[in-house]
Coordinates of C-alpha atoms in Angstrom, one line a residue:
Chain A
X358 CA 133.8 -46.7 -53.6
X359 CA 136.9 -45.2 -52.1
X360 CA 136.4 -43.0 -49.0
X361 CA 137.8 -39.9 -50.5
X362 CA 136.7 -39.9 -54.1
X363 CA 133.1 -39.0 -53.8
X364 CA 132.1 -36.8 -56.7
X365 CA 128.9 -35.0 -57.6
X366 CA 128.0 -37.9 -59.8
X367 CA 126.5 -39.9 -57.0
X368 CA 124.9 -43.2 -58.1
X369 CA 123.4 -45.8 -55.8
X370 CA 123.7 -49.4 -56.8
X371 CA 120.6 -51.1 -58.1
X372 CA 120.3 -53.1 -54.9
X373 CA 120.5 -50.0 -52.8
X374 CA 117.9 -48.2 -54.9
X375 CA 115.6 -51.1 -54.5
X376 CA 116.0 -51.0 -50.8
X377 CA 115.4 -47.2 -50.8
X378 CA 112.2 -47.7 -52.8
X379 CA 111.1 -50.4 -50.4
X380 CA 111.5 -48.0 -47.5
X381 CA 109.7 -45.2 -49.3
X382 CA 106.8 -47.5 -49.9
X383 CA 106.3 -47.8 -46.1
X384 CA 105.0 -44.2 -45.8
X385 CA 102.0 -42.4 -47.3
X386 CA 102.9 -41.1 -50.9
X387 CA 102.9 -37.5 -49.8
X388 CA 105.2 -38.4 -46.8
X389 CA 108.4 -39.6 -48.6
X390 CA 110.5 -37.5 -46.2
X391 CA 109.8 -40.1 -43.5
X392 CA 112.2 -42.3 -45.3
X393 CA 115.1 -40.0 -44.6
X394 CA 116.8 -41.9 -41.8
X395 CA 116.6 -45.3 -43.5
X396 CA 117.9 -43.8 -46.7
X397 CA 120.8 -42.1 -44.9
X398 CA 121.7 -45.4 -43.4
X399 CA 121.7 -47.0 -46.8
X400 CA 123.7 -44.1 -48.2
X401 CA 126.3 -44.4 -45.5
X402 CA 126.8 -48.1 -46.1
X403 CA 126.9 -47.5 -49.8
X404 CA 129.5 -44.7 -49.9
X405 CA 132.4 -45.7 -47.6
X406 CA 130.9 -45.3 -44.1
X407 CA 130.1 -41.6 -44.3
X408 CA 127.7 -39.2 -45.9
X409 CA 129.3 -36.3 -47.8
X410 CA 127.3 -33.2 -48.7
X411 CA 127.1 -34.6 -52.2
X412 CA 125.6 -37.8 -50.9
X413 CA 123.1 -35.9 -48.8
X414 CA 122.2 -33.8 -51.9
X415 CA 121.4 -37.0 -53.7
X416 CA 119.3 -38.2 -50.8
X417 CA 117.3 -35.0 -51.0
X418 CA 116.9 -35.4 -54.8
X419 CA 115.6 -39.0 -54.3
X420 CA 113.1 -38.0 -51.6
X421 CA 112.0 -34.8 -53.4
X422 CA 113.0 -32.5 -50.5
X423 CA 115.5 -29.7 -50.2
X424 CA 119.1 -30.4 -49.3
X425 CA 118.8 -28.4 -46.1
X426 CA 116.2 -30.8 -44.8
X427 CA 118.7 -33.6 -45.2
X428 CA 121.6 -31.6 -43.7
X429 CA 119.6 -30.7 -40.5
X430 CA 118.8 -34.4 -40.0
X431 CA 122.2 -35.8 -40.8
X432 CA 123.8 -33.4 -38.3
X433 CA 121.3 -34.1 -35.6
X434 CA 121.6 -37.9 -35.3
X435 CA 124.9 -39.3 -34.1
X436 CA 125.0 -42.3 -36.3
X437 CA 125.9 -40.4 -39.5
X438 CA 129.6 -39.8 -40.1
X439 CA 130.1 -36.4 -41.8
X440 CA 133.7 -37.0 -42.7
X441 CA 135.7 -39.9 -44.0
X442 CA 136.3 -42.8 -41.6
X443 CA 138.5 -45.9 -41.5
X444 CA 137.6 -49.2 -42.9
X445 CA 136.3 -50.3 -39.5
X446 CA 134.6 -47.9 -37.1
X447 CA 134.8 -49.1 -33.6
X448 CA 132.1 -47.6 -31.4
X449 CA 132.7 -48.2 -27.7
X450 CA 129.9 -47.6 -25.3
X451 CA 131.2 -45.3 -22.5
X452 CA 128.0 -44.9 -20.5
X453 CA 127.4 -45.7 -16.8
X454 CA 126.8 -49.5 -16.8
X455 CA 129.6 -50.1 -19.3
X456 CA 131.8 -47.8 -17.4
X457 CA 131.2 -49.8 -14.2
X458 CA 132.3 -52.9 -16.1
X459 CA 135.5 -51.5 -17.5
X460 CA 134.6 -49.3 -20.6
X461 CA 137.3 -46.7 -19.6
X462 CA 140.0 -49.3 -19.6
X463 CA 138.8 -50.7 -22.9
X464 CA 139.0 -47.3 -24.5
X465 CA 142.5 -46.7 -23.1
X466 CA 143.5 -50.1 -24.4
X467 CA 142.2 -49.4 -27.9
X468 CA 143.8 -46.0 -28.0
X469 CA 147.1 -47.7 -27.2
X470 CA 146.7 -50.5 -29.6
X471 CA 145.5 -48.3 -32.5
X472 CA 147.8 -45.4 -31.9
X473 CA 145.1 -42.9 -32.0
X474 CA 142.8 -41.1 -29.6
X475 CA 139.0 -41.3 -29.6
X476 CA 137.7 -39.6 -32.7
X477 CA 140.8 -40.4 -34.6
X478 CA 141.7 -43.0 -37.3
X479 CA 144.7 -45.3 -37.1
X480 CA 147.7 -44.4 -39.3
X481 CA 147.0 -47.3 -41.7
X482 CA 143.4 -46.1 -42.2
X483 CA 142.1 -49.4 -40.9
X484 CA 140.3 -48.2 -37.7
X485 CA 138.3 -45.2 -36.6
X486 CA 137.7 -45.1 -32.8
X487 CA 134.6 -43.5 -31.5
X488 CA 132.7 -43.5 -28.2
X489 CA 128.9 -43.7 -28.1
X490 CA 126.3 -43.3 -25.5
X491 CA 124.6 -46.5 -24.4
X492 CA 124.1 -49.3 -26.9
X493 CA 121.6 -51.4 -24.9
X494 CA 124.1 -54.0 -23.8
X495 CA 124.4 -52.9 -20.2
X496 CA 124.7 -56.3 -18.7
X497 CA 127.3 -57.4 -21.2
X498 CA 129.8 -54.6 -21.0
X499 CA 132.4 -53.5 -21.8
X500 CA 131.4 -53.7 -25.4
X501 CA 131.8 -52.1 -28.8
X502 CA 129.9 -52.1 -32.1
X503 CA 131.3 -52.5 -35.6
X504 CA 128.7 -51.8 -38.3
X505 CA 125.8 -54.0 -37.3
X506 CA 127.6 -56.4 -35.0
X507 CA 128.0 -56.2 -31.2
X508 CA 131.1 -57.5 -29.4
X509 CA 130.4 -57.9 -25.7
X510 CA 132.1 -58.8 -22.4
X511 CA 135.4 -57.7 -23.9
X512 CA 138.8 -57.9 -22.1
X513 CA 142.3 -57.0 -23.5
X514 CA 142.9 -60.5 -25.0
X515 CA 139.5 -60.7 -26.8
X516 CA 139.9 -57.2 -28.0
X517 CA 143.3 -57.8 -29.4
X518 CA 142.0 -60.9 -31.2
X519 CA 139.1 -58.9 -32.6
X520 CA 141.5 -56.3 -34.0
X521 CA 143.7 -59.0 -35.5
X522 CA 140.7 -60.7 -37.2
X523 CA 139.6 -57.3 -38.6
X524 CA 143.0 -56.5 -40.0
X525 CA 142.9 -59.8 -41.9
X526 CA 139.5 -58.9 -43.5
Chain B
X75 CA 110.0 -69.8 -9.8
X76 CA 108.0 -66.8 -10.8
X77 CA 105.4 -66.9 -13.6
X78 CA 106.6 -66.0 -17.1
X79 CA 104.4 -64.3 -19.6
X80 CA 106.8 -62.8 -22.1
X81 CA 109.8 -65.0 -21.7
X82 CA 108.3 -68.5 -21.1
X83 CA 109.5 -69.8 -24.4
X84 CA 112.5 -67.4 -25.0
X85 CA 115.0 -70.2 -24.8
X86 CA 113.2 -72.7 -27.0
X87 CA 115.5 -73.4 -30.0
X88 CA 114.4 -71.4 -33.1
X89 CA 111.7 -69.6 -31.3
X90 CA 112.5 -66.6 -33.6
X91 CA 110.8 -68.5 -36.4
X92 CA 107.1 -68.4 -37.1
X93 CA 106.8 -72.2 -37.2
X94 CA 108.3 -72.7 -33.7
X95 CA 106.6 -69.6 -32.3
X96 CA 103.2 -71.0 -33.5
X97 CA 104.0 -74.4 -32.1
X98 CA 104.3 -72.7 -28.7
X99 CA 100.9 -71.2 -29.1
X100 CA 101.8 -68.0 -30.9
X101 CA 99.3 -65.9 -32.8
X102 CA 96.3 -67.3 -30.9
X103 CA 95.5 -63.8 -29.7
X104 CA 95.2 -62.6 -33.3
X105 CA 92.8 -65.3 -34.2
X106 CA 90.8 -64.8 -31.0
X107 CA 90.7 -61.0 -31.2
X108 CA 90.0 -60.6 -34.9
X109 CA 87.4 -63.5 -35.1
X110 CA 85.6 -63.3 -31.8
X111 CA 86.1 -59.8 -30.3
X112 CA 85.3 -56.3 -31.2
X113 CA 88.1 -53.8 -31.0
X114 CA 86.3 -52.2 -28.0
X115 CA 86.3 -55.5 -26.2
X116 CA 90.1 -55.8 -26.7
X117 CA 90.6 -52.3 -25.3
X118 CA 88.4 -53.3 -22.3
X119 CA 90.5 -56.4 -21.6
X120 CA 93.6 -54.3 -21.6
X121 CA 92.0 -51.8 -19.2
X122 CA 90.9 -54.6 -16.9
X123 CA 94.4 -56.0 -16.8
X124 CA 95.8 -52.9 -15.2
X125 CA 98.8 -53.1 -17.6
X126 CA 101.0 -50.0 -17.2
X127 CA 103.3 -48.6 -19.8
X128 CA 106.6 -50.5 -19.5
X129 CA 108.8 -47.8 -21.1
X130 CA 109.2 -46.0 -17.8
X131 CA 106.3 -43.7 -17.2
X132 CA 104.0 -46.5 -16.0
X133 CA 100.8 -44.8 -17.4
X134 CA 97.9 -47.3 -17.7
X135 CA 97.9 -48.7 -21.2
X136 CA 94.2 -49.3 -21.6
X137 CA 93.4 -45.7 -20.5
X138 CA 96.0 -44.4 -23.0
X139 CA 94.2 -46.4 -25.7
X140 CA 90.8 -45.0 -24.8
X141 CA 92.0 -41.4 -25.3
X142 CA 92.5 -42.1 -29.0
X143 CA 90.5 -39.6 -30.9
X144 CA 88.1 -40.9 -33.5
X145 CA 87.6 -38.2 -36.2
X146 CA 86.0 -39.1 -39.5
X147 CA 88.3 -39.7 -42.4
X148 CA 91.6 -39.7 -40.7
X149 CA 93.8 -42.8 -40.3
X150 CA 94.9 -43.9 -36.9
X151 CA 98.4 -45.2 -36.1
X152 CA 100.0 -47.4 -33.6
X153 CA 103.7 -46.7 -33.2
X154 CA 105.9 -49.1 -31.1
X155 CA 108.6 -47.3 -29.3
X156 CA 111.6 -49.6 -29.7
X157 CA 114.1 -46.8 -29.3
X158 CA 115.6 -48.3 -26.2
X159 CA 118.4 -46.0 -25.2
X160 CA 118.1 -45.5 -21.5
X161 CA 121.4 -46.4 -19.8
X162 CA 120.9 -49.6 -17.8
X163 CA 118.0 -50.8 -20.0
X164 CA 118.3 -53.6 -22.6
X165 CA 115.2 -55.7 -22.1
X166 CA 113.4 -54.7 -25.3
X167 CA 116.5 -55.5 -27.3
X168 CA 116.6 -59.0 -25.9
X169 CA 112.9 -59.6 -26.4
X170 CA 112.9 -58.5 -30.0
X171 CA 116.2 -60.3 -30.8
X172 CA 115.1 -63.6 -29.2
X173 CA 111.4 -63.8 -29.8
X174 CA 110.4 -61.2 -32.4
X175 CA 107.0 -62.7 -33.1
X176 CA 105.9 -61.8 -29.6
X177 CA 106.1 -58.1 -30.5
X178 CA 104.6 -58.6 -34.0
X179 CA 101.7 -60.6 -32.5
X180 CA 101.2 -57.8 -30.0
X181 CA 101.3 -55.2 -32.7
X182 CA 98.6 -56.9 -34.8
X183 CA 96.3 -57.4 -31.8
X184 CA 96.9 -53.9 -30.5
X185 CA 96.5 -52.3 -33.9
X186 CA 93.1 -54.1 -34.3
X187 CA 92.0 -52.7 -31.0
X188 CA 93.0 -49.2 -32.0
X189 CA 91.6 -49.3 -35.5
X190 CA 95.0 -48.7 -37.1
X191 CA 95.6 -49.9 -40.6
X192 CA 99.3 -49.0 -40.7
X193 CA 101.6 -49.4 -37.8
X194 CA 105.3 -48.8 -37.2
X195 CA 108.0 -50.2 -35.0
X196 CA 110.5 -47.3 -34.4
X197 CA 113.7 -49.1 -33.5
X198 CA 116.9 -47.4 -32.5
X199 CA 119.3 -47.3 -35.4
X200 CA 122.1 -48.9 -33.5
X201 CA 120.1 -52.1 -33.3
X202 CA 120.2 -52.7 -37.0
X203 CA 120.8 -56.4 -36.4
X204 CA 117.6 -56.6 -34.5
X205 CA 115.8 -54.7 -37.2
X206 CA 116.9 -57.4 -39.7
X207 CA 115.5 -60.1 -37.4
X208 CA 112.2 -58.2 -37.1
X209 CA 111.9 -57.6 -40.8
X210 CA 112.4 -61.3 -41.5
X211 CA 109.8 -62.2 -38.9
X212 CA 107.4 -59.7 -40.4
X213 CA 107.8 -61.2 -43.8
X214 CA 107.0 -64.6 -42.3
X215 CA 103.8 -63.1 -40.8
X216 CA 102.8 -61.6 -44.1
X217 CA 103.3 -64.9 -45.8
X218 CA 101.2 -66.7 -43.2
X219 CA 98.3 -64.2 -43.6
X220 CA 98.7 -62.5 -40.2
X221 CA 99.6 -59.2 -41.9
X222 CA 98.3 -57.6 -45.1
X223 CA 94.9 -57.6 -46.6
X224 CA 91.9 -59.3 -44.9
X225 CA 93.9 -61.0 -42.1
X226 CA 92.6 -64.6 -41.6
X227 CA 89.5 -63.7 -43.5
X228 CA 88.4 -61.3 -40.8
X229 CA 88.0 -58.3 -43.0
X230 CA 90.7 -56.4 -41.0
X231 CA 93.9 -55.3 -42.8
X232 CA 97.2 -54.1 -41.4
X233 CA 100.6 -53.2 -42.7
X234 CA 103.5 -53.2 -40.3
X235 CA 106.8 -51.6 -40.9
X236 CA 110.1 -51.2 -39.0
X237 CA 111.7 -47.8 -39.0
X238 CA 115.3 -47.3 -37.9
X239 CA 116.3 -44.3 -35.9
X240 CA 119.6 -42.4 -36.3
X241 CA 121.2 -42.4 -32.8
X242 CA 119.4 -39.9 -30.5
X243 CA 118.2 -40.8 -27.0
X244 CA 115.6 -38.0 -27.2
X245 CA 113.7 -40.0 -29.8
X246 CA 112.6 -42.3 -27.0
X247 CA 110.3 -39.4 -26.0
X248 CA 107.1 -40.1 -27.8
X249 CA 106.6 -36.7 -29.6
X250 CA 110.3 -36.6 -30.5
X251 CA 109.9 -40.1 -31.9
X252 CA 107.0 -39.0 -34.1
X253 CA 109.0 -36.0 -35.4
X254 CA 111.8 -38.4 -36.2
X255 CA 109.4 -40.8 -37.9
X256 CA 108.2 -37.9 -40.0
X257 CA 111.8 -37.3 -41.2
X258 CA 112.7 -34.4 -39.0
X259 CA 115.1 -33.7 -36.2
X260 CA 113.9 -35.4 -33.0
X261 CA 112.7 -32.3 -31.2
X262 CA 109.9 -33.0 -28.7
X263 CA 106.6 -31.3 -29.4
X264 CA 104.7 -29.1 -27.0
X265 CA 101.7 -31.0 -25.4
X266 CA 98.8 -30.5 -25.8
X267 CA 97.8 -31.6 -28.4
X268 CA 98.7 -35.1 -27.3
X269 CA 99.5 -37.8 -29.9
X270 CA 96.2 -39.4 -29.2
X271 CA 94.7 -36.3 -30.9
X272 CA 97.5 -35.2 -33.2
X273 CA 100.3 -37.7 -33.5
X274 CA 101.9 -39.1 -36.6
X275 CA 101.1 -36.9 -39.7
X276 CA 98.7 -35.0 -37.4
X277 CA 96.6 -38.1 -37.1
X278 CA 95.4 -39.8 -33.8
X279 CA 98.3 -42.0 -32.7
X280 CA 99.2 -44.3 -29.8
X281 CA 102.9 -44.8 -28.9
X282 CA 103.6 -47.8 -26.7
X283 CA 106.7 -49.5 -25.5
X284 CA 107.8 -52.9 -26.8
X285 CA 107.2 -54.7 -23.6
X286 CA 103.7 -53.2 -23.2
X287 CA 102.7 -54.3 -26.6
X288 CA 104.2 -57.8 -26.3
X289 CA 102.1 -58.2 -23.1
X290 CA 98.8 -57.8 -25.0
X291 CA 98.5 -61.2 -26.5
X292 CA 98.6 -62.9 -23.1
X293 CA 95.9 -60.6 -21.8
X294 CA 93.7 -61.3 -24.8
X295 CA 94.2 -65.0 -24.5
X296 CA 93.7 -65.2 -20.8
X297 CA 91.6 -62.1 -20.0
X298 CA 92.5 -58.9 -18.2
X299 CA 91.2 -60.3 -14.9
X300 CA 93.7 -63.1 -14.9
X301 CA 96.5 -60.7 -15.7
X302 CA 95.4 -58.4 -12.9
X303 CA 95.7 -61.3 -10.5
X304 CA 99.5 -61.3 -11.0
X305 CA 101.4 -58.7 -9.1
X306 CA 100.5 -56.4 -6.2
X307 CA 97.9 -53.6 -6.1
X308 CA 98.2 -51.3 -9.1
X309 CA 101.4 -53.0 -10.1
X310 CA 99.8 -55.8 -12.1
X311 CA 101.5 -58.5 -14.2
X312 CA 105.1 -59.3 -14.8
X313 CA 108.0 -56.9 -15.6
X314 CA 111.2 -57.4 -17.5
X315 CA 114.1 -56.1 -15.5
X316 CA 117.5 -55.5 -17.2
X317 CA 120.1 -56.2 -14.6
X318 CA 123.5 -54.7 -15.1
X319 CA 126.5 -53.3 -13.2
X320 CA 128.4 -55.2 -10.5
X321 CA 126.3 -58.4 -10.4
X322 CA 127.2 -62.0 -10.5
X323 CA 124.5 -62.7 -13.0
X324 CA 123.6 -59.7 -15.1
X325 CA 120.9 -60.3 -17.7
X326 CA 117.2 -59.8 -18.4
X327 CA 114.8 -61.3 -15.9
X328 CA 111.0 -61.5 -16.0
X329 CA 109.7 -61.0 -12.5
X330 CA 106.2 -61.0 -11.0
X331 CA 105.7 -57.5 -9.7
X332 CA 105.8 -57.7 -6.0
X333 CA 109.0 -59.8 -5.8
X334 CA 111.1 -58.7 -2.7
X335 CA 114.0 -56.6 -3.9
X336 CA 116.4 -58.6 -1.7
X337 CA 115.3 -61.8 -3.4
X338 CA 115.8 -60.2 -6.8
X339 CA 119.2 -58.9 -6.0
X340 CA 120.7 -61.8 -4.0
X341 CA 119.0 -65.1 -5.0
X342 CA 120.6 -67.4 -7.5
X343 CA 117.4 -67.4 -9.6
X344 CA 117.9 -63.8 -10.4
X345 CA 121.0 -61.6 -10.0
X346 CA 123.0 -63.8 -7.7
X347 CA 124.3 -61.0 -5.5
X348 CA 127.2 -58.5 -5.9
X349 CA 130.2 -59.8 -7.9
X350 CA 133.6 -60.6 -6.6
X351 CA 132.3 -60.9 -3.0
X352 CA 132.1 -57.2 -2.6
X353 CA 129.6 -55.1 -0.7
X354 CA 126.5 -53.5 -2.1
X355 CA 126.8 -49.8 -2.2
X356 CA 124.1 -48.3 -4.3
X357 CA 121.6 -48.9 -7.0
X358 CA 119.8 -47.2 -9.9
X359 CA 116.6 -49.2 -10.0
X360 CA 114.8 -48.1 -13.1
X361 CA 117.3 -46.7 -15.7
X362 CA 119.7 -43.9 -15.4
X363 CA 117.0 -41.2 -15.2
X364 CA 115.7 -42.3 -11.8
X365 CA 117.1 -41.2 -8.5
X366 CA 120.1 -43.3 -7.2
X367 CA 119.6 -45.0 -3.8
X368 CA 122.2 -46.1 -1.3
X369 CA 122.0 -49.9 -0.6
X370 CA 120.1 -49.6 2.7
X371 CA 117.4 -47.4 1.3
X372 CA 116.9 -49.8 -1.6
X373 CA 116.4 -52.8 0.5
X374 CA 114.2 -51.1 3.1
X375 CA 112.2 -47.9 3.1
X376 CA 113.2 -45.1 5.5
X377 CA 110.5 -46.6 7.8
X378 CA 112.2 -49.9 7.7
X379 CA 109.7 -51.7 5.5
X380 CA 111.2 -54.2 3.2
X381 CA 110.8 -53.0 -0.4
X382 CA 109.3 -55.1 -3.2
X383 CA 109.6 -54.7 -6.9
X384 CA 106.5 -52.6 -7.6
X385 CA 106.0 -49.1 -8.9
X386 CA 104.6 -48.1 -5.5
X387 CA 107.1 -49.7 -3.2
X388 CA 110.2 -48.4 -4.9
X389 CA 108.7 -44.8 -4.9
X390 CA 107.8 -45.0 -1.2
X391 CA 109.2 -42.0 0.5
X392 CA 109.1 -39.8 -2.6
X393 CA 112.5 -38.6 -3.9
X394 CA 113.8 -38.0 -0.4
X395 CA 114.3 -41.6 0.3
X396 CA 112.7 -43.5 -2.6
X397 CA 113.2 -43.9 -6.4
X398 CA 111.2 -45.3 -9.3
X399 CA 110.8 -48.6 -11.1
X400 CA 111.0 -46.7 -14.4
X401 CA 112.0 -48.9 -17.3
X402 CA 113.3 -51.6 -15.1
X403 CA 116.9 -50.8 -15.9
X404 CA 118.6 -52.0 -12.8
X405 CA 122.2 -51.0 -12.2
X406 CA 123.9 -52.3 -9.1
X407 CA 127.1 -50.7 -7.8
X408 CA 129.6 -52.3 -5.5
X409 CA 131.7 -50.6 -2.8
X410 CA 134.5 -49.8 -5.2
X411 CA 132.2 -47.4 -7.2
X412 CA 133.0 -43.7 -7.2
X413 CA 129.6 -42.1 -7.0
X414 CA 131.0 -38.8 -8.2
X415 CA 132.5 -40.4 -11.3
X416 CA 129.3 -42.3 -11.9
X417 CA 127.2 -39.1 -11.6
X418 CA 129.6 -37.2 -13.9
X419 CA 129.2 -40.1 -16.5
X420 CA 125.4 -39.8 -16.4
X421 CA 125.5 -36.0 -16.6
X422 CA 127.8 -36.3 -19.6
X423 CA 125.2 -38.6 -21.2
X424 CA 122.3 -36.2 -20.7
X425 CA 124.4 -33.3 -21.9
X426 CA 125.3 -35.2 -25.0
X427 CA 121.7 -36.3 -25.7
X428 CA 119.9 -33.0 -24.9
X429 CA 118.3 -32.0 -28.2
X430 CA 119.1 -28.4 -27.4
X431 CA 115.5 -27.1 -27.9
X432 CA 115.0 -25.8 -24.3
X433 CA 117.5 -23.5 -22.7
X434 CA 117.3 -25.0 -19.2
X435 CA 118.2 -28.4 -20.6
X436 CA 120.6 -27.3 -23.2
X437 CA 122.6 -25.1 -20.9
X438 CA 121.9 -26.8 -17.6
X439 CA 123.0 -30.3 -18.6
X440 CA 126.3 -28.9 -19.9
X441 CA 126.8 -26.8 -16.7
X442 CA 126.2 -29.9 -14.5
X443 CA 128.6 -31.9 -16.5
X444 CA 131.3 -29.2 -16.2
X445 CA 130.8 -28.9 -12.4
X446 CA 131.0 -32.7 -12.0
X447 CA 134.0 -33.0 -14.2
X448 CA 135.9 -30.5 -12.1
X449 CA 134.9 -32.1 -8.8
X450 CA 135.8 -35.5 -10.1
X451 CA 139.2 -34.3 -11.5
X452 CA 140.3 -32.5 -8.4
X453 CA 139.4 -28.9 -9.3
X454 CA 136.1 -28.6 -7.4
X455 CA 135.1 -26.1 -4.8
X456 CA 132.8 -26.7 -1.8
X457 CA 130.2 -24.3 -3.2
X458 CA 130.1 -26.3 -6.4
X459 CA 128.1 -29.0 -4.6
X460 CA 125.2 -26.6 -3.8
X461 CA 125.5 -25.1 -7.2
X462 CA 124.9 -28.5 -8.7
X463 CA 121.7 -28.9 -6.7
X464 CA 120.7 -25.4 -7.7
X465 CA 121.2 -26.0 -11.4
X466 CA 119.4 -29.3 -11.2
X467 CA 116.4 -27.5 -9.7
X468 CA 116.4 -24.9 -12.5
X469 CA 116.2 -27.7 -15.1
X470 CA 113.6 -29.9 -13.3
X471 CA 110.1 -29.2 -14.5
X472 CA 111.1 -26.4 -16.8
X473 CA 111.5 -28.2 -20.1
X474 CA 109.2 -29.3 -22.9
X475 CA 109.9 -33.0 -22.4
X476 CA 111.1 -35.1 -19.5
X477 CA 114.7 -35.3 -20.5
X478 CA 115.4 -32.3 -18.3
X479 CA 114.0 -34.1 -15.3
X480 CA 115.9 -37.2 -16.3
X481 CA 119.1 -35.2 -16.2
X482 CA 118.4 -33.5 -13.0
X483 CA 117.2 -36.4 -10.8
X484 CA 120.4 -38.5 -10.9
X485 CA 122.5 -35.5 -9.9
X486 CA 120.2 -34.2 -7.2
X487 CA 119.8 -37.6 -5.7
X488 CA 123.5 -38.4 -5.8
X489 CA 124.3 -35.2 -3.8
X490 CA 121.3 -35.9 -1.4
X491 CA 122.5 -39.4 -0.5
X492 CA 126.3 -39.2 -1.0
X493 CA 127.1 -35.6 -0.2
X494 CA 130.1 -36.7 2.0
X495 CA 131.7 -38.3 -1.0
X496 CA 131.4 -35.1 -3.0
X497 CA 132.9 -33.1 -0.1
X498 CA 135.7 -35.7 0.2
X499 CA 136.6 -35.1 -3.5
X500 CA 136.8 -31.4 -3.0
X501 CA 138.7 -31.6 0.3
X502 CA 141.2 -34.3 -0.9
X503 CA 141.6 -33.8 -4.6
X504 CA 145.0 -35.5 -4.6
X505 CA 143.6 -38.7 -3.0
X506 CA 140.3 -38.6 -4.9
X507 CA 141.8 -38.5 -8.3
X508 CA 144.1 -41.4 -7.7
X509 CA 143.3 -44.3 -10.1
X510 CA 140.7 -46.5 -8.4
X511 CA 140.2 -44.0 -5.5
X512 CA 136.9 -44.4 -3.7
X513 CA 135.5 -42.7 -0.7
X514 CA 134.6 -45.4 1.9
X515 CA 133.3 -43.3 4.8
X516 CA 134.2 -40.6 7.3
X517 CA 136.8 -42.8 9.1
X518 CA 138.9 -43.3 6.0
X519 CA 138.5 -39.6 5.0
X520 CA 140.1 -38.6 8.3
X521 CA 143.1 -40.7 7.6
X522 CA 143.8 -39.1 4.2

């Protein structure tokens, strides 16, 4: 689904619904709300990398809870994007150990190469650049995460190659 | 070469699979515990081992287990805290990624000891690729009869599930983790009641770190007495240390507690010394929340006693001249490190991650970050340095959970040990804000 065309008629794919039901089964029947984080992760992957209010409403409907219960969770945890993002979200760890190993320079390099600041999206809509706090890769920094994959021990050359590869996807 | 308990087979090809893990002796503890021991006997072995919580607090695991309330008619839960988010710490990630069955085996044996019928591994959401590995391994364990109904014909049944977090450091605090697992914001709970009495879904619950749980199979297989023979004093067994920062050989190392810190830092078997031939300036020994130490106070106590890697030795001298082993998140800093910038970076982290529930933490972490930002960026005043210490004292001990202390200690210790560097930044803002500028001592400061 396109990033900007979410409508109120939210429908998860059959595969996503099966995954949602699998997670719900992990908790006591009267504790379906426990599945909220896994379901939000599935929703974000399903609907273009972010969770709109309409998507959150759908999550509430599936779990049998009120929409506000979803909103307060989605806004608390940093992994959920609340506005549209680029095709690839680059999440650079900026915390202490990575900083010591060159995270600041990596962020500057990416800002230059993508033509946008942290928090922004490149003009072609391909990349959103974010910084995050500690990704448990402290010995392998500087690093960044794209979806479920870590890229570690980055330098300008390996970063540029990564961007080139992603542009071709 | 030190003894390896958790990582002995970590480099065996395909050790992430059940077949290879079993070939290396895996799941023996499940067979032994479920078929030949009562749950009380397993708890007793863990007590005898002296195993202390490997998440950072260092509380005795067996004692924690024995606090578990046993009301009639209520389920009990074991929840593994795999929400590893402490800057400097990446040991649990490596353990789960490389040898997932070690954790699963530990979860089964520990759940049996606690009488839990459903257990959860709460893993930080960012580690989704590790979650996939764990889920695959859990499916293998179910298929082999190590999970599910009537495990190995013992009459004991257990369901094990992995639960992803959503990106919140605070969920590493056990009550915040439980709130999160219940589908709420990760706001820590007031204690008491403790989770052992009212934990997940208001039922008796034990929350243990990955490394702690993964140590249980060895204890069951070899007895608590044997485990207690490894290490020094009350620091028994082995410990995973995540070594990062300015090191020749960063990585995760399993050490026997009691290893001399100098050997850990400089020997080729471990960190291989400071990178690029530079000098050792400072260290954060146990994750970003513990006090920073200058190099000389890390290698030897204020009394000149060489330190060893134990809970006791690293804390020798209290916070005046010591630190903590904590989670084992070891961050070494070379002589090009700007302590002010590093402290600001950590303060920014804690401000970002404060859940906002307690005023001292919510307001104080932001205040410290602002003060450090202006000192680092050339706009500081001399009185800001004392103000920093004052704010840190207002946070410490005044919050529901330990995040407040975790935010305060790095700042207070940085000023305590590196005050001259903070003063240099204030006195020489032009020089201090130059790219790569680092304070190297009073002699250089006089030349600026």
